[in-house]
Short mmCIF file of C-alpha atoms in Angstrom, two decimals:
data_model
loop_
_atom_site.label_atom_id
_atom_site.label_comp_id
_atom_site.label_asym_id
_atom_site.label_seq_id
_atom_site.Cartn_x
_atom_site.Cartn_y
_atom_site.Cartn_z
CA GLU A 204 53.80 -22.15 -35.22
CA VAL A 205 50.58 -21.21 -33.44
CA GLN A 206 50.46 -17.56 -32.45
CA LEU A 207 47.73 -15.70 -30.59
CA LEU A 208 48.02 -11.95 -30.12
CA GLU A 209 45.52 -10.15 -27.92
CA SER A 210 44.80 -6.44 -28.06
CA GLY A 211 42.25 -3.93 -26.87
CA GLY A 212 42.89 -3.96 -23.15
CA GLY A 213 43.18 -0.80 -21.11
CA LEU A 214 41.62 1.34 -18.42
CA VAL A 215 37.84 1.71 -18.44
CA GLN A 216 35.36 3.15 -15.97
CA ARG A 217 32.92 1.00 -14.07
CA GLY A 218 29.83 0.46 -16.20
CA GLY A 219 31.77 1.04 -19.40
CA SER A 220 32.50 -1.19 -22.38
CA LEU A 221 35.56 -2.59 -24.09
CA ARG A 222 36.22 -4.95 -27.00
CA LEU A 223 39.15 -7.32 -26.95
CA SER A 224 40.59 -8.85 -30.10
CA CYS A 225 42.79 -11.88 -30.66
CA ALA A 226 44.64 -12.30 -33.94
CA ALA A 227 45.42 -15.95 -34.66
CA SER A 228 47.96 -17.49 -37.01
CA GLY A 229 49.75 -20.76 -37.63
CA PHE A 230 46.65 -22.96 -37.83
CA THR A 231 43.35 -23.19 -39.72
CA PHE A 232 41.41 -20.84 -37.47
CA SER A 233 37.90 -21.82 -38.57
CA ASN A 234 38.50 -25.47 -37.63
CA TYR A 235 38.99 -24.82 -33.93
CA GLY A 236 37.03 -23.72 -30.92
CA MET A 237 38.46 -20.76 -29.07
CA SER A 238 38.19 -19.52 -25.51
CA TRP A 239 38.80 -16.50 -23.33
CA VAL A 240 40.31 -17.10 -19.89
CA ARG A 241 41.05 -14.38 -17.37
CA GLN A 242 43.25 -13.96 -14.34
CA ALA A 243 42.68 -11.26 -11.74
CA PRO A 244 45.83 -9.78 -10.19
CA GLY A 245 47.44 -12.34 -7.91
CA LYS A 246 44.60 -14.81 -8.44
CA GLY A 247 43.96 -18.04 -10.33
CA LEU A 248 42.63 -18.77 -13.79
CA GLU A 249 38.95 -18.29 -14.60
CA TRP A 250 37.43 -19.58 -17.84
CA VAL A 251 35.22 -16.83 -19.29
CA SER A 252 33.74 -17.97 -22.59
CA GLY A 253 34.09 -20.42 -25.46
CA LEU A 254 33.02 -20.39 -29.11
CA SER A 255 32.99 -23.19 -31.65
CA GLY A 256 34.89 -22.95 -34.93
CA SER A 257 31.76 -22.33 -36.96
CA ALA A 258 30.44 -19.89 -34.35
CA ASP A 259 27.23 -21.84 -33.89
CA SER A 260 27.82 -22.76 -30.25
CA THR A 261 28.80 -20.51 -27.35
CA TYR A 262 29.17 -20.85 -23.62
CA TYR A 263 29.76 -18.32 -20.85
CA ALA A 264 30.73 -18.36 -17.21
CA ASP A 265 27.86 -17.28 -14.98
CA SER A 266 29.94 -14.31 -13.80
CA VAL A 267 29.85 -12.71 -17.27
CA LYS A 268 26.66 -14.08 -18.80
CA GLY A 269 24.51 -11.30 -20.22
CA ARG A 270 27.37 -8.78 -20.12
CA PHE A 271 30.05 -10.31 -22.37
CA THR A 272 29.69 -11.54 -25.94
CA ILE A 273 32.20 -13.76 -27.71
CA SER A 274 32.41 -13.73 -31.49
CA ARG A 275 34.80 -14.47 -34.32
CA ASP A 276 35.55 -13.44 -37.89
CA ASN A 277 36.98 -16.50 -39.61
CA SER A 278 37.84 -14.45 -42.72
CA LYS A 279 40.17 -12.35 -40.55
CA ASN A 280 41.35 -15.15 -38.23
CA THR A 281 40.26 -13.04 -35.30
CA LEU A 282 38.44 -13.75 -32.05
CA TYR A 283 36.62 -11.04 -30.11
CA LEU A 284 35.25 -10.44 -26.65
CA GLN A 285 32.79 -7.59 -26.29
CA MET A 286 32.56 -6.60 -22.64
CA SER A 287 29.89 -4.27 -21.28
CA SER A 288 28.58 -3.18 -17.87
CA LEU A 289 32.09 -3.68 -16.59
CA ARG A 290 32.67 -4.11 -12.87
CA ALA A 291 35.74 -3.75 -10.67
CA GLU A 292 35.87 -7.55 -10.38
CA ASP A 293 36.35 -7.83 -14.16
CA THR A 294 39.85 -6.36 -13.72
CA ALA A 295 42.19 -9.06 -15.00
CA VAL A 296 44.59 -10.19 -17.65
CA TYR A 297 42.48 -11.69 -20.43
CA TYR A 298 44.00 -14.58 -22.35
CA CYS A 299 42.88 -15.83 -25.73
CA ALA A 300 43.29 -19.57 -26.03
CA LYS A 301 42.95 -22.15 -28.78
CA ASP A 302 41.06 -25.34 -27.96
CA PHE A 303 42.47 -28.70 -29.01
CA ALA A 304 38.97 -29.31 -30.35
CA TRP A 305 35.58 -27.83 -29.52
CA GLY A 306 34.75 -28.69 -25.93
CA TYR A 307 38.25 -29.88 -25.14
CA TYR A 308 41.23 -28.48 -23.27
CA THR A 309 43.11 -25.36 -24.32
CA ASP A 310 46.41 -26.20 -25.97
CA TYR A 311 47.80 -22.78 -26.91
CA TRP A 312 47.57 -19.43 -25.14
CA GLY A 313 48.29 -15.84 -26.03
CA GLN A 314 50.30 -13.58 -23.75
CA GLY A 315 47.24 -11.75 -22.49
CA THR A 316 45.93 -8.21 -22.37
CA LEU A 317 45.23 -6.31 -19.16
CA VAL A 318 41.81 -4.83 -18.51
CA THR A 319 41.50 -2.46 -15.55
CA VAL A 320 38.08 -1.29 -14.42
CA SER A 321 38.23 1.82 -12.27
CA SER A 322 35.61 2.69 -9.74
CA GLU B 273 29.06 -25.84 -12.07
CA MET B 274 31.84 -28.34 -11.58
CA VAL B 275 34.07 -27.33 -8.67
CA MET B 276 37.73 -28.31 -8.88
CA THR B 277 39.67 -28.34 -5.61
CA GLN B 278 43.46 -28.51 -5.61
CA SER B 279 45.65 -29.45 -2.67
CA PRO B 280 47.79 -28.37 -1.12
CA ALA B 281 47.61 -24.63 -1.81
CA THR B 282 51.40 -24.42 -1.43
CA LEU B 283 53.92 -27.24 -1.61
CA SER B 284 57.54 -26.83 -0.53
CA VAL B 285 59.92 -29.39 -2.04
CA SER B 286 63.69 -29.57 -2.49
CA PRO B 287 65.24 -29.82 -5.96
CA GLY B 288 65.70 -33.41 -7.01
CA GLU B 289 62.82 -34.64 -4.88
CA ARG B 290 59.37 -35.80 -6.01
CA ALA B 291 56.32 -33.53 -5.92
CA THR B 292 52.74 -34.80 -5.84
CA LEU B 293 49.87 -32.40 -6.51
CA SER B 294 46.20 -33.31 -6.17
CA CYS B 295 43.02 -32.21 -7.89
CA ARG B 296 39.53 -33.28 -6.89
CA ALA B 297 36.32 -32.76 -8.88
CA SER B 298 32.91 -32.24 -7.27
CA GLN B 299 31.46 -34.77 -9.74
CA SER B 300 33.00 -37.26 -12.12
CA VAL B 301 34.82 -35.72 -15.08
CA SER B 302 35.84 -39.12 -16.46
CA ARG B 303 39.38 -38.52 -17.78
CA ASN B 304 38.63 -35.08 -19.20
CA LEU B 305 41.24 -33.36 -17.06
CA ALA B 306 44.22 -31.21 -18.03
CA TRP B 307 47.13 -29.78 -16.08
CA PHE B 308 48.84 -26.44 -16.74
CA GLN B 309 52.01 -24.80 -15.47
CA GLN B 310 52.25 -21.05 -15.05
CA LYS B 311 55.36 -19.04 -14.24
CA PRO B 312 55.28 -15.39 -13.13
CA GLY B 313 54.45 -13.02 -15.96
CA GLN B 314 53.83 -15.83 -18.42
CA ALA B 315 50.79 -17.47 -19.96
CA PRO B 316 49.87 -20.97 -18.76
CA ARG B 317 51.44 -23.92 -20.56
CA LEU B 318 49.68 -27.22 -21.20
CA LEU B 319 51.42 -30.14 -19.48
CA ILE B 320 48.96 -33.04 -19.43
CA TYR B 321 45.60 -33.78 -21.08
CA GLY B 322 43.26 -36.73 -20.89
CA ALA B 323 44.40 -37.06 -17.25
CA SER B 324 47.65 -38.81 -18.20
CA THR B 325 48.86 -37.90 -21.70
CA GLY B 326 51.86 -35.62 -21.87
CA ALA B 327 51.60 -32.62 -24.17
CA THR B 328 54.16 -31.94 -26.88
CA ASP B 329 57.71 -31.30 -25.63
CA ILE B 330 56.82 -31.86 -21.97
CA PRO B 331 59.62 -33.64 -20.09
CA ALA B 332 58.99 -37.22 -19.01
CA ARG B 333 59.40 -36.28 -15.34
CA PHE B 334 55.85 -34.86 -15.51
CA SER B 335 53.13 -37.51 -15.23
CA GLY B 336 49.42 -37.50 -14.54
CA SER B 337 47.05 -40.12 -13.20
CA GLY B 338 43.51 -40.58 -12.01
CA SER B 339 39.95 -40.68 -13.31
CA GLY B 340 36.49 -39.77 -12.13
CA THR B 341 36.96 -37.32 -9.28
CA GLU B 342 40.55 -37.82 -8.09
CA PHE B 343 43.62 -36.80 -10.07
CA THR B 344 47.32 -36.45 -9.41
CA LEU B 345 50.18 -34.62 -11.10
CA THR B 346 53.59 -36.01 -10.20
CA ILE B 347 56.94 -34.41 -10.94
CA SER B 348 59.48 -37.14 -10.40
CA SER B 349 62.68 -35.16 -9.81
CA LEU B 350 62.21 -31.44 -9.44
CA GLN B 351 64.35 -29.13 -11.54
CA SER B 352 64.78 -25.43 -10.80
CA GLU B 353 62.55 -24.49 -13.72
CA ASP B 354 59.64 -26.52 -12.30
CA PHE B 355 58.93 -24.14 -9.44
CA ALA B 356 55.72 -22.46 -10.55
CA VAL B 357 51.95 -22.54 -10.06
CA TYR B 358 50.03 -25.55 -11.36
CA TYR B 359 46.35 -25.63 -12.32
CA CYS B 360 43.99 -28.45 -13.19
CA GLN B 361 41.15 -27.89 -15.67
CA GLN B 362 38.10 -30.04 -16.32
CA TYR B 363 36.56 -30.05 -19.77
CA ASN B 364 33.93 -32.71 -19.22
CA ASN B 365 31.10 -30.26 -18.61
CA TRP B 366 30.26 -26.68 -19.46
CA PRO B 367 31.32 -24.32 -18.08
CA ILE B 368 34.92 -25.40 -18.20
CA THR B 369 36.44 -24.84 -14.75
CA PHE B 370 39.89 -24.58 -13.21
CA GLY B 371 41.17 -25.47 -9.79
CA GLN B 372 42.46 -22.63 -7.65
CA GLY B 373 46.08 -23.66 -8.20
CA THR B 374 48.98 -25.15 -6.24
CA ARG B 375 52.11 -23.07 -5.77
CA LEU B 376 55.24 -25.25 -5.90
CA GLU B 377 58.07 -23.53 -4.09
CA ILE B 378 61.67 -24.33 -3.32
CA LYS B 379 62.26 -25.78 0.14
#
């Protein structure tokens, strides 16, 4: 059974930094692309970033480019999102998601972790 | 960036009736289109991928159609558990983008 467990969310001041983690199990982690998707309170889904299984290809939404960095440790089956220069509009639930294959749709999602940026 | 536009924003339908949700892409995405269902307080769930292929364990009452720029999600006979928010997602081009969602509510 695929399981994705996010952690690291919390309250942070505007301009601050935070690192999210996603512990994966139930599949061969290094074989799959992974994504972060966020959802602001009461709003829709926004794709944030994606990373290939071998970590040699990354993509970012324009809204986070230059401020967020996605990475992974395949030896620990863990995905990360390093967030810096945080803004009030980054307040959201952040979901970790497994891609069916690199560059394809997301087929499994974690339960999310809430990041709140205070001004 | 590919813009995905869903309509209507809210759809009111009675249980047992058919619901038809639309998703339009600003450019062709071929058939690289997925649909997700999200209930309050839950993560999204994959319903359809490749525009028309049902995901694992998805009831047959959910079906998808379309290609290029116009896509449709149809729920043939609404059950109480189907009232939720539905999102389309294109994965034809980076960045991956979602529609803004359609809220399906009980009439």
